[in-house]
CSV table of C-alpha atoms in Angstrom, one decimal:
chain,number,residue,atom,x,y,z
A,1378,MET,CA,86.4,-22.6,60.1
A,1379,LYS,CA,83.8,-19.9,60.2
A,1380,THR,CA,81.5,-19.3,63.1
A,1381,LEU,CA,78.3,-21.4,62.7
A,1382,VAL,CA,74.9,-19.9,62.8
A,1383,LYS,CA,72.3,-21.1,65.3
A,1384,MET,CA,69.5,-23.2,64.1
A,1385,LEU,CA,66.7,-21.2,62.7
A,1386,ALA,CA,63.3,-21.5,64.3
A,1387,ALA,CA,60.8,-23.7,62.5
A,1388,ALA,CA,58.0,-22.1,60.6
A,1389,SER,CA,54.5,-22.2,62.0
A,1390,LEU,CA,52.5,-25.3,61.1
A,1391,PHE,CA,49.7,-24.7,58.5
A,1392,GLY,CA,47.0,-27.4,58.9
A,1393,ILE,CA,48.4,-30.5,57.3
A,1394,VAL,CA,45.8,-32.7,55.5
A,1395,GLY,CA,45.9,-36.4,56.2
A,1396,CYS,CA,45.3,-38.0,52.8
A,1397,THR,CA,45.1,-37.3,49.1
A,1398,ASN,CA,41.3,-37.4,48.8
A,1399,ALA,CA,40.5,-35.3,51.8
A,1400,PRO,CA,39.9,-31.6,51.2
A,1401,VAL,CA,42.9,-29.3,51.6
A,1402,ALA,CA,42.8,-26.0,53.4
A,1403,PRO,CA,42.4,-22.9,51.1
A,1404,VAL,CA,44.8,-20.0,51.5
A,1405,SER,CA,44.5,-16.4,50.3
A,1406,LYS,CA,43.5,-15.8,46.7
A,1407,VAL,CA,46.1,-15.3,44.1
A,1408,GLN,CA,46.0,-11.8,42.8
A,1409,ALA,CA,45.1,-11.2,39.2
A,1410,GLN,CA,48.4,-9.5,38.3
A,1411,GLN,CA,50.3,-12.5,39.9
A,1412,ALA,CA,49.3,-14.7,37.0
A,1413,GLN,CA,51.3,-12.5,34.7
A,1414,LYS,CA,54.4,-12.4,36.9
A,1415,LYS,CA,57.1,-15.0,36.3
A,1416,PRO,CA,57.9,-16.7,39.6
A,1417,ASN,CA,61.4,-17.2,40.8
A,1418,VAL,CA,62.4,-20.8,41.3
A,1419,ILE,CA,64.7,-22.5,43.8
A,1420,VAL,CA,65.1,-26.3,43.5
A,1421,ILE,CA,67.0,-27.8,46.4
A,1422,LEU,CA,68.3,-31.3,45.6
A,1423,VAL,CA,70.0,-33.2,48.4
A,1424,ASP,CA,72.1,-36.4,48.1
A,1425,ASP,CA,71.1,-39.8,49.4
A,1426,LEU,CA,68.6,-38.5,52.0
A,1427,PRO,CA,65.9,-41.1,52.6
A,1428,TRP,CA,62.2,-40.5,52.9
A,1429,THR,CA,62.3,-41.1,56.6
A,1430,ASP,CA,64.9,-38.5,57.5
A,1431,VAL,CA,62.7,-35.4,56.9
A,1432,SER,CA,60.6,-34.9,60.0
A,1433,ILE,CA,57.5,-33.7,58.3
A,1434,ASN,CA,57.1,-37.3,57.1
A,1435,LYS,CA,56.8,-38.4,60.8
A,1436,ALA,CA,58.8,-41.6,60.2
A,1437,GLY,CA,62.0,-41.1,62.3
A,1438,THR,CA,63.7,-39.2,65.1
A,1439,ILE,CA,65.6,-36.5,63.1
A,1440,ASN,CA,64.2,-33.0,63.4
A,1441,THR,CA,64.3,-30.9,60.2
A,1442,PRO,CA,62.3,-27.8,61.0
A,1443,ASN,CA,63.5,-25.6,58.1
A,1444,ILE,CA,63.0,-28.3,55.5
A,1445,ASP,CA,59.6,-29.1,57.0
A,1446,SER,CA,58.6,-25.4,56.7
A,1447,ILE,CA,58.6,-25.8,52.9
A,1448,GLY,CA,55.8,-28.4,53.2
A,1449,GLU,CA,54.1,-26.5,56.0
A,1450,GLN,CA,53.8,-23.4,53.7
A,1451,GLY,CA,52.9,-25.5,50.7
A,1452,VAL,CA,52.5,-29.3,50.1
A,1453,THR,CA,54.3,-32.5,51.1
A,1454,PHE,CA,54.1,-35.3,48.5
A,1455,SER,CA,54.0,-38.5,50.5
A,1456,ALA,CA,54.5,-40.5,47.3
A,1457,GLY,CA,57.3,-38.5,45.6
A,1458,TYR,CA,59.5,-40.4,43.3
A,1459,VAL,CA,62.7,-39.9,41.3
A,1460,ALA,CA,63.3,-41.5,37.9
A,1461,ALA,CA,66.3,-43.6,39.0
A,1462,SER,CA,67.8,-44.9,42.2
A,1463,VAL,CA,71.3,-43.6,41.6
A,1464,CYS,CA,72.8,-40.1,41.5
A,1465,ALA,CA,73.7,-39.1,38.0
A,1466,VAL,CA,70.7,-40.7,36.3
A,1467,SER,CA,68.3,-39.2,38.8
A,1468,ARG,CA,69.8,-35.7,38.3
A,1469,ALA,CA,69.5,-36.0,34.5
A,1470,ALA,CA,65.8,-36.6,34.9
A,1471,LEU,CA,65.3,-33.5,37.1
A,1472,LEU,CA,67.3,-31.3,34.8
A,1473,THR,CA,65.6,-32.4,31.6
A,1474,GLY,CA,62.0,-33.4,32.6
A,1475,ARG,CA,62.5,-36.7,30.8
A,1476,THR,CA,63.2,-40.3,31.7
A,1477,PRO,CA,67.0,-40.4,31.1
A,1478,ALA,CA,67.0,-43.9,29.7
A,1479,ARG,CA,65.0,-42.5,26.7
A,1480,TYR,CA,68.1,-40.8,25.5
A,1481,GLY,CA,70.6,-43.5,26.6
A,1482,PHE,CA,71.5,-42.2,30.1
A,1483,MET,CA,70.8,-45.5,31.8
A,1484,TYR,CA,73.7,-45.9,34.3
A,1485,ASN,CA,75.6,-43.9,36.8
A,1486,ILE,CA,78.7,-41.9,35.8
A,1487,ASN,CA,81.7,-43.2,37.6
A,1488,ASP,CA,84.4,-40.5,37.5
A,1489,ARG,CA,87.1,-42.3,39.5
A,1490,GLY,CA,89.9,-43.7,37.4
A,1491,ASN,CA,88.3,-42.2,34.3
A,1492,LEU,CA,86.0,-45.2,34.1
A,1493,ASP,CA,83.3,-43.4,32.1
A,1494,ALA,CA,85.4,-41.0,30.1
A,1495,GLY,CA,83.2,-38.9,27.8
A,1496,ALA,CA,80.0,-39.7,29.7
A,1497,GLY,CA,77.6,-36.9,30.3
A,1498,LEU,CA,74.1,-35.3,29.7
A,1499,PRO,CA,73.7,-35.2,25.9
A,1500,THR,CA,74.1,-31.6,24.6
A,1501,ASP,CA,71.1,-32.0,22.4
A,1502,VAL,CA,68.8,-32.6,25.4
A,1503,PRO,CA,67.8,-29.2,26.8
A,1504,THR,CA,68.2,-28.5,30.6
A,1505,ILE,CA,65.8,-26.5,32.7
A,1506,ALA,CA,68.2,-23.6,32.5
A,1507,GLU,CA,68.3,-23.7,28.7
A,1508,ARG,CA,64.5,-23.6,28.6
A,1509,LEU,CA,64.3,-20.7,31.1
A,1510,LYS,CA,66.9,-18.4,29.6
A,1511,PRO,CA,64.7,-17.4,26.6
A,1512,LEU,CA,62.0,-16.5,29.2
A,1513,GLY,CA,64.3,-13.9,30.8
A,1514,TYR,CA,65.6,-15.9,33.8
A,1515,ARG,CA,68.9,-15.5,35.6
A,1516,THR,CA,70.2,-19.1,36.2
A,1517,ALA,CA,72.7,-20.6,38.6
A,1518,VAL,CA,73.8,-24.0,40.0
A,1519,PHE,CA,75.7,-24.5,43.2
A,1520,GLY,CA,77.0,-27.8,44.4
A,1521,LYS,CA,77.1,-31.2,42.8
A,1522,TRP,CA,76.9,-31.4,39.0
A,1523,HIS,CA,77.6,-35.1,38.1
A,1524,GLN,CA,76.4,-34.7,34.5
A,1525,GLY,CA,79.8,-35.0,32.8
A,1526,ALA,CA,83.2,-33.5,33.4
A,1527,GLU,CA,84.2,-32.6,29.9
A,1528,PRO,CA,84.0,-28.9,28.9
A,1529,LYS,CA,81.0,-29.4,26.6
A,1530,PHE,CA,79.0,-30.7,29.6
A,1531,TYR,CA,80.0,-27.8,31.9
A,1532,PRO,CA,77.0,-26.0,33.5
A,1533,THR,CA,77.7,-22.6,32.0
A,1534,ARG,CA,77.5,-24.3,28.6
A,1535,ARG,CA,74.2,-25.9,29.5
A,1536,GLY,CA,72.2,-22.7,30.1
A,1537,PHE,CA,73.5,-21.7,33.6
A,1538,ASP,CA,74.8,-18.2,34.0
A,1539,GLU,CA,76.7,-19.1,37.2
A,1540,PHE,CA,78.3,-22.2,38.6
A,1541,PHE,CA,80.2,-23.1,41.8
A,1542,GLY,CA,80.7,-26.7,42.7
A,1543,PHE,CA,82.2,-30.0,41.7
A,1544,LEU,CA,81.7,-32.1,38.6
A,1545,ALA,CA,82.1,-35.6,40.0
A,1546,GLY,CA,79.8,-37.8,41.9
A,1547,GLU,CA,81.4,-37.1,45.3
A,1548,THR,CA,84.0,-35.0,47.0
A,1549,ILE,CA,85.1,-34.2,50.5
A,1550,TYR,CA,83.4,-31.5,52.5
A,1551,ALA,CA,86.7,-30.2,53.8
A,1552,GLU,CA,90.2,-31.6,54.2
A,1553,PRO,CA,90.2,-34.0,57.2
A,1554,ASP,CA,92.8,-32.0,59.1
A,1555,THR,CA,90.5,-28.9,59.2
A,1556,PRO,CA,90.3,-27.6,62.8
A,1557,GLY,CA,86.9,-28.4,64.3
A,1558,LEU,CA,86.0,-31.0,61.7
A,1559,VAL,CA,84.8,-34.6,62.5
A,1560,THR,CA,85.6,-37.2,59.9
A,1561,THR,CA,84.0,-40.6,60.7
A,1562,PRO,CA,85.0,-43.8,58.8
A,1563,THR,CA,82.3,-46.4,57.9
A,1564,LYS,CA,82.4,-50.1,57.2
A,1565,ALA,CA,82.1,-49.6,53.5
A,1566,ASP,CA,84.6,-46.7,52.9
A,1567,ARG,CA,86.2,-47.3,49.4
A,1568,TYR,CA,89.1,-44.9,50.1
A,1569,GLU,CA,90.2,-42.5,52.8
A,1570,PRO,CA,89.0,-38.9,52.4
A,1571,ALA,CA,91.9,-36.7,51.4
A,1572,LYS,CA,92.5,-33.7,49.1
A,1573,ARG,CA,90.2,-33.0,46.2
A,1574,GLU,CA,91.3,-34.2,42.8
A,1575,GLY,CA,89.9,-34.5,39.3
A,1576,GLY,CA,86.2,-33.7,39.0
A,1577,GLY,CA,86.1,-33.6,42.8
A,1578,ARG,CA,87.8,-30.3,42.8
A,1579,LEU,CA,85.8,-27.1,43.1
A,1580,PHE,CA,85.2,-25.0,40.0
A,1581,GLU,CA,83.5,-21.7,39.3
A,1582,GLY,CA,82.8,-19.4,36.4
A,1583,PRO,CA,82.7,-20.0,32.7
A,1584,ASP,CA,86.4,-20.7,32.4
A,1585,MET,CA,86.3,-23.6,34.9
A,1586,GLN,CA,88.5,-21.8,37.4
A,1587,ILE,CA,89.6,-24.0,40.2
A,1588,VAL,CA,88.7,-22.8,43.7
A,1589,GLU,CA,91.0,-23.7,46.6
A,1590,GLN,CA,89.1,-23.8,49.9
A,1591,PRO,CA,90.5,-26.9,51.8
A,1592,ASN,CA,89.2,-25.9,55.2
A,1593,GLN,CA,85.7,-24.5,54.5
A,1594,TYR,CA,82.7,-26.8,55.1
A,1595,LEU,CA,81.2,-27.3,51.7
A,1596,THR,CA,77.6,-27.4,52.9
A,1597,GLU,CA,78.0,-24.0,54.3
A,1598,THR,CA,79.7,-22.7,51.2
A,1599,ILE,CA,76.9,-23.9,48.9
A,1600,THR,CA,74.4,-22.1,51.2
A,1601,ASP,CA,76.4,-18.9,51.1
A,1602,ARG,CA,76.7,-18.9,47.4
A,1603,THR,CA,73.0,-19.5,47.0
A,1604,VAL,CA,72.1,-16.7,49.4
A,1605,ASP,CA,74.4,-14.3,47.6
A,1606,PHE,CA,72.7,-15.2,44.2
A,1607,ILE,CA,69.3,-14.7,45.7
A,1608,ARG,CA,70.2,-11.2,47.0
A,1609,ARG,CA,71.8,-10.1,43.7
A,1610,SER,CA,69.0,-11.5,41.6
A,1611,ALA,CA,66.2,-10.1,43.7
A,1612,ALA,CA,67.8,-6.7,43.5
A,1613,SER,CA,67.9,-6.9,39.7
A,1614,GLY,CA,64.2,-7.4,39.4
A,1615,GLU,CA,64.6,-10.2,37.0
A,1616,PRO,CA,63.1,-13.7,37.6
A,1617,PHE,CA,65.7,-16.2,38.7
A,1618,PHE,CA,66.2,-20.0,38.9
A,1619,GLY,CA,68.6,-21.5,41.4
A,1620,TYR,CA,69.5,-25.2,41.4
A,1621,VAL,CA,71.0,-25.9,44.8
A,1622,ALA,CA,72.6,-29.3,44.6
A,1623,TYR,CA,73.9,-30.1,48.1
A,1624,ASN,CA,76.1,-33.2,48.3
A,1625,ALA,CA,75.0,-33.7,51.9
A,1626,PRO,CA,74.5,-36.2,53.5
A,1627,HIS,CA,76.4,-38.3,50.9
A,1628,TRP,CA,79.6,-40.0,51.9
A,1629,PRO,CA,82.2,-39.1,53.2
A,1630,LEU,CA,80.9,-38.6,56.7
A,1631,GLN,CA,82.2,-35.2,57.7
A,1632,VAL,CA,80.7,-32.4,59.9
A,1633,PRO,CA,81.8,-29.5,62.0
A,1634,LYS,CA,82.3,-30.7,65.6
A,1635,VAL,CA,79.6,-28.3,67.0
A,1636,TYR,CA,76.9,-30.2,65.1
A,1637,TYR,CA,78.4,-33.6,66.2
A,1638,ASP,CA,78.5,-32.5,69.8
A,1639,ASN,CA,74.8,-31.5,69.7
A,1640,ARG,CA,74.0,-35.1,68.9
A,1641,SER,CA,75.5,-36.7,72.0
A,1642,GLU,CA,72.3,-38.8,72.5
A,1643,ILE,CA,73.4,-41.0,69.5
A,1644,THR,CA,76.0,-43.5,70.5
A,1645,ASP,CA,76.9,-44.9,67.1
A,1646,PRO,CA,79.5,-42.5,65.7
A,1647,VAL,CA,78.6,-43.3,62.1
A,1648,ARG,CA,74.9,-42.5,62.6
A,1649,ARG,CA,75.7,-39.6,64.8
A,1650,THR,CA,77.9,-37.9,62.1
A,1651,TYR,CA,75.3,-38.6,59.4
A,1652,VAL,CA,72.5,-37.0,61.5
A,1653,ALA,CA,74.7,-34.1,62.4
A,1654,MET,CA,75.3,-33.6,58.6
A,1655,ILE,CA,71.5,-33.4,58.1
A,1656,ASP,CA,71.3,-30.8,60.9
A,1657,ALA,CA,73.9,-28.7,59.1
A,1658,LEU,CA,71.9,-29.1,55.9
A,1659,ASP,CA,68.7,-28.1,57.5
A,1660,ILE,CA,70.2,-24.9,58.8
A,1661,GLY,CA,71.5,-24.1,55.2
A,1662,VAL,CA,67.9,-24.6,53.9
A,1663,GLY,CA,66.7,-22.2,56.5
A,1664,GLN,CA,69.2,-19.6,55.5
A,1665,ILE,CA,68.1,-19.9,51.9
A,1666,LEU,CA,64.4,-19.4,52.9
A,1667,LYS,CA,65.3,-16.5,55.0
A,1668,ALA,CA,67.2,-14.9,52.2
A,1669,LEU,CA,64.1,-15.1,50.0
A,1670,SER,CA,62.0,-13.5,52.7
A,1671,ASP,CA,64.6,-10.8,53.4
A,1672,ALA,CA,64.7,-9.9,49.7
A,1673,GLY,CA,60.9,-9.7,49.7
A,1674,VAL,CA,60.5,-12.4,47.1
A,1675,ARG,CA,59.4,-15.5,49.1
A,1676,ASP,CA,55.8,-15.3,48.1
A,1677,ASP,CA,56.7,-15.1,44.4
A,1678,THR,CA,59.2,-18.0,44.6
A,1679,ILE,CA,58.5,-21.7,43.9
A,1680,VAL,CA,60.7,-23.7,46.3
A,1681,ILE,CA,61.0,-27.5,45.7
A,1682,PHE,CA,63.0,-29.8,48.0
A,1683,LEU,CA,63.8,-33.4,47.2
A,1684,SER,CA,66.5,-36.1,47.4
A,1685,ASP,CA,68.1,-37.6,44.3
A,1686,ASN,CA,67.5,-41.2,45.6
A,1687,GLY,CA,67.3,-43.2,48.8
A,1688,CYS,CA,69.9,-44.1,51.3
A,1689,PRO,CA,72.8,-46.5,50.6
A,1690,VAL,CA,72.5,-49.3,53.1
A,1691,GLN,CA,76.1,-50.5,52.9
A,1692,PHE,CA,77.6,-47.6,55.0
A,1693,GLY,CA,75.6,-48.5,58.1
A,1694,TYR,CA,73.7,-45.2,58.7
A,1695,CYS,CA,70.4,-45.8,57.0
A,1696,PRO,CA,67.2,-46.2,59.0
A,1697,GLU,CA,66.4,-49.8,58.1
A,1698,TYR,CA,63.5,-49.9,60.6
A,1699,HIS,CA,61.3,-48.3,58.0
A,1700,PRO,CA,60.4,-49.9,54.6
A,1701,TRP,CA,61.6,-46.7,52.8
A,1702,GLY,CA,64.6,-46.0,54.9
A,1703,ALA,CA,67.2,-47.5,52.4
A,1704,GLY,CA,67.4,-48.7,48.9
A,1705,LYS,CA,69.9,-46.7,46.8
A,1706,PHE,CA,71.0,-48.7,43.7
A,1707,THR,CA,67.8,-50.8,43.9
A,1708,TYR,CA,64.1,-50.6,42.9
A,1709,LEU,CA,62.6,-51.2,46.3
A,1710,GLU,CA,60.5,-48.2,47.3
A,1711,GLY,CA,63.4,-47.0,49.4
A,1712,GLY,CA,65.5,-46.5,46.3
A,1713,THR,CA,63.2,-44.2,44.5
A,1714,ARG,CA,60.6,-42.8,47.0
A,1715,VAL,CA,62.1,-39.7,48.4
A,1716,PRO,CA,61.2,-36.6,50.6
A,1717,PHE,CA,59.5,-34.2,48.2
A,1718,LEU,CA,58.1,-30.8,49.3
A,1719,MET,CA,56.9,-27.8,47.4
A,1720,SER,CA,55.8,-24.3,48.3
A,1721,TRP,CA,54.7,-21.2,46.2
A,1722,PRO,CA,52.7,-18.9,48.4
A,1723,ASN,CA,51.3,-16.8,45.6
A,1724,GLY,CA,50.7,-19.7,43.3
A,1725,LEU,CA,49.4,-22.7,45.3
A,1726,LYS,CA,45.8,-22.4,46.3
A,1727,GLN,CA,45.9,-25.5,48.5
A,1728,ARG,CA,48.2,-26.7,51.3
A,1729,GLY,CA,48.7,-30.0,53.0
A,1730,ARG,CA,49.7,-33.5,52.3
A,1731,VAL,CA,49.2,-35.1,48.8
A,1732,ASP,CA,49.3,-38.8,48.4
A,1733,ALA,CA,49.0,-38.9,44.7
A,1734,PRO,CA,52.2,-40.2,43.1
A,1735,VAL,CA,54.5,-37.6,41.6
A,1736,SER,CA,57.9,-37.6,40.0
A,1737,SER,CA,61.0,-35.5,39.6
A,1738,ILE,CA,60.2,-35.4,35.9
A,1739,ASP,CA,57.2,-33.3,36.9
A,1740,ILE,CA,59.4,-30.4,38.1
A,1741,LEU,CA,60.3,-29.0,34.7
A,1742,PRO,CA,56.8,-28.9,33.3
A,1743,THR,CA,55.6,-27.3,36.5
A,1744,ILE,CA,58.2,-24.5,36.2
A,1745,LEU,CA,57.5,-23.9,32.6
A,1746,LYS,CA,53.7,-23.8,33.1
A,1747,ALA,CA,54.2,-21.3,35.9
A,1748,ALA,CA,56.7,-19.2,34.0
A,1749,ALA,CA,54.8,-19.1,30.7
A,1750,PRO,CA,51.2,-20.2,31.3
A,1751,LYS,CA,50.1,-19.3,27.8
A,1752,GLN,CA,52.8,-21.4,26.1
A,1753,ALA,CA,52.3,-25.1,25.5
A,1754,VAL,CA,54.7,-27.4,27.4
A,1755,PRO,CA,57.1,-29.1,25.0
A,1756,GLN,CA,55.6,-32.5,24.0
A,1757,GLU,CA,58.8,-34.4,24.7
A,1758,LEU,CA,58.4,-33.6,28.4
A,1759,GLU,CA,56.8,-36.6,30.2
A,1760,GLY,CA,55.8,-35.1,33.5
A,1761,LEU,CA,52.7,-33.4,34.9
A,1762,ASP,CA,52.1,-30.0,36.4
A,1763,LEU,CA,52.5,-30.3,40.1
A,1764,VAL,CA,50.2,-27.3,40.7
A,1765,ALA,CA,47.4,-29.1,38.8
A,1766,THR,CA,48.1,-32.3,40.7
A,1767,VAL,CA,47.8,-30.5,44.0
A,1768,ALA,CA,44.5,-28.9,42.9
A,1769,HIS,CA,43.1,-32.3,41.7
A,1770,PRO,CA,45.0,-35.0,43.6
A,1771,ALA,CA,42.3,-37.7,43.0
A,1772,GLY,CA,42.6,-37.5,39.2
A,1773,ALA,CA,43.4,-40.2,36.7
A,1774,GLU,CA,45.6,-43.1,37.9
A,1775,ARG,CA,49.3,-42.4,37.4
A,1776,THR,CA,51.7,-45.0,35.9
A,1777,LEU,CA,55.3,-44.6,36.7
A,1778,MET,CA,58.0,-46.8,35.1
A,1779,TRP,CA,61.7,-47.5,35.7
A,1780,SER,CA,64.2,-49.4,33.6
A,1781,GLN,CA,67.8,-49.8,34.5
A,1782,ARG,CA,68.6,-53.1,32.8
A,1783,PRO,CA,68.5,-55.8,34.0
A,1784,VAL,CA,65.9,-54.5,36.5
A,1785,ARG,CA,62.7,-52.7,35.7
A,1786,ALA,CA,59.7,-51.7,37.7
A,1787,ILE,CA,56.2,-50.2,37.3
A,1788,ARG,CA,53.7,-48.6,39.7
A,1789,GLU,CA,50.0,-48.4,38.8
A,1790,GLY,CA,47.8,-47.2,41.6
A,1791,ARG,CA,48.5,-49.2,44.7
A,1792,PHE,CA,50.3,-52.0,42.8
A,1793,LYS,CA,54.0,-52.2,42.0
A,1794,LEU,CA,55.6,-54.8,39.8
A,1795,TRP,CA,59.4,-55.6,40.0
A,1796,HIS,CA,61.2,-57.7,37.4
A,1797,SER,CA,64.8,-58.9,37.1
A,1798,ASP,CA,66.1,-60.4,33.8
A,1799,ASP,CA,69.1,-61.8,35.6
A,1800,TRP,CA,67.0,-63.7,38.2
A,1801,ALA,CA,64.1,-64.4,35.8
A,1802,GLN,CA,61.8,-63.2,38.6
A,1803,THR,CA,58.7,-61.1,38.5
A,1804,ARG,CA,57.1,-59.9,41.8
A,1805,LEU,CA,53.9,-58.0,42.4
A,1806,TYR,CA,53.2,-56.0,45.6
A,1807,ASP,CA,50.2,-54.1,47.0
A,1808,LEU,CA,52.0,-51.0,48.4
A,1809,ASP,CA,49.0,-49.9,50.5
A,1810,ALA,CA,48.8,-53.2,52.3
A,1811,ASP,CA,52.4,-54.2,52.1
A,1812,PRO,CA,54.8,-51.2,52.2
A,1813,TRP,CA,57.7,-53.5,53.0
A,1814,GLU,CA,57.3,-55.3,49.7
A,1815,VAL,CA,57.5,-58.8,51.2
A,1816,ASN,CA,54.2,-60.4,50.1
A,1817,ASP,CA,54.5,-61.4,46.4
A,1818,LEU,CA,51.1,-61.5,44.8
A,1819,SER,CA,52.2,-62.6,41.4
A,1820,SER,CA,50.7,-66.1,41.7
A,1821,ALA,CA,47.4,-64.8,43.0
A,1822,MET,CA,47.0,-62.0,40.4
A,1823,PRO,CA,48.3,-63.4,37.1
A,1824,ASP,CA,46.2,-61.1,34.9
A,1825,ARG,CA,47.5,-58.0,36.6
A,1826,VAL,CA,51.1,-59.3,36.4
A,1827,ARG,CA,50.7,-60.0,32.7
A,1828,ALA,CA,49.3,-56.5,31.9
A,1829,MET,CA,51.8,-54.6,34.0
A,1830,LYS,CA,54.8,-56.5,32.8
A,1831,ASP,CA,53.7,-56.1,29.2
A,1832,LYS,CA,53.5,-52.4,29.7
A,1833,VAL,CA,57.0,-52.1,31.3
A,1834,ASP,CA,58.5,-54.5,28.8
A,1835,ARG,CA,57.2,-52.4,25.9
A,1836,PHE,CA,58.6,-49.3,27.6
A,1837,ASP,CA,62.0,-51.1,28.0
A,1838,ALA,CA,62.0,-52.3,24.3
A,1839,SER,CA,61.5,-48.7,23.2
A,1840,LEU,CA,64.7,-47.5,24.8
A,1841,PRO,CA,68.0,-47.0,23.0
A,1842,GLU,CA,71.2,-48.7,24.0
A,1843,ALA,CA,72.9,-47.3,27.0
A,1844,MET,CA,75.5,-44.7,26.1
A,1845,TRP,CA,78.0,-46.2,28.6
A,1846,PRO,CA,78.0,-49.7,30.2
A,1847,LEU,CA,76.6,-51.2,33.3
A,1848,LYS,CA,79.3,-51.8,35.9
A,1849,SER,CA,77.9,-54.4,38.1
A,1850,THR,CA,74.9,-56.1,39.7
A,1851,ARG,CA,74.7,-58.2,42.9
A,1852,GLU,CA,72.3,-59.5,45.5
A,1853,MET,CA,71.6,-57.1,48.3
A,1854,ILE,CA,69.8,-57.5,51.6
A,1855,ILE,CA,67.9,-54.4,52.8
A,1856,GLY,CA,65.7,-54.6,55.9
A,1857,GLY,CA,65.7,-58.4,55.5
A,1858,ARG,CA,64.6,-58.3,51.9
A,1859,LYS,CA,66.6,-59.7,49.1
A,1860,THR,CA,66.8,-57.5,46.0
A,1861,GLU,CA,69.2,-56.7,43.1
A,1862,PHE,CA,71.7,-53.9,43.2
A,1863,VAL,CA,72.4,-52.2,39.8
A,1864,TYR,CA,75.3,-50.0,39.2
């Protein structure tokens, strides 16, 4: 296995602001000619990383200096959400700027055993890459696709010039017998990590060429591919869009021993391996940021970092001490509230922390507005421009809704309503006063419950039938709270 780089130094802290309504510190003025220049874009999407495990959120013990530097040089969204609490559905939202359930993408794609054969992101729903190509962008995706394994769904047929990665929902990081690799079993392992197969194999290029690299650590390879793309693209002078879809720290738990050894203070081998995987991920993010700086394009590049959903509690490594430390597959806050950071030195006039709710569906409208400010954002896109949100965080109250039948949820201001058709239960929470979501206010506030439930019910009724079926639901206990798991 290749020699590992040393952890990059954290970027200097730029005065972080404590709350949404407080003033944020101004930075240097955007040059007039900058408004006409198309910014480069790097979107870094990680897998199953909870809100707590990015240290800029100050909610845990993990140190992520390179990830933090994105927020330190830009903004940290404390109430950043994704459009679903499970991988494939969440990724579809980011790629299309639309709530996936609106086009029938309601449930996760399960690739093992060909359970969801034919499932994928509909080819008539444009991706970010398909919208950026006409604007002159070079486009690439590296890492996890999980938007369909059939050729028609393949990334280079969905607007991307380049692809390296895997098509399934999960794969190994390297074969377990790789020298210097630690593989740690958990209490919920569904199978033993072995060789890659099916959509878990690595592919590249327009011809779906299979790449054999059994002993290279995949997090490092994704980083290397991204760095190479940045260097080539910057040298070309053309604007570029890179979608960096790390599978870390998703199961299986595998990490080079040097990272594992550096976490000797953690006695639980499961948590220790998981944290070490985040360390490796953070170094990769640092290398990407350094590549942008070395190429002289950092100031002209929008960088967005977020997770696809929260942490899956069943494996035993999630930080359940925090209300948002776990919740994948559920509509507790820990399922959909994720680490969400953005920087654009030449485009963001403010820096700091923003508490206004934002969503992954905001990413595409933000990119299009930055790339073509004189063009109208397509009406079918549901999100808002994050640059405008940062400039005016105390604007109109935002309504966010989720529907993954039989569960749906809605957030309006400080209030969140959760409903299960299976359980015939409706709950109302004040997220400001009760971030753990344990004090149900539905009996005390019937008018608010009625209004919010009517809104989310009408949203659900407007949705088409799911394109592939629900697999299962069950009761789940997370941090002492009973909720419903949907898969």
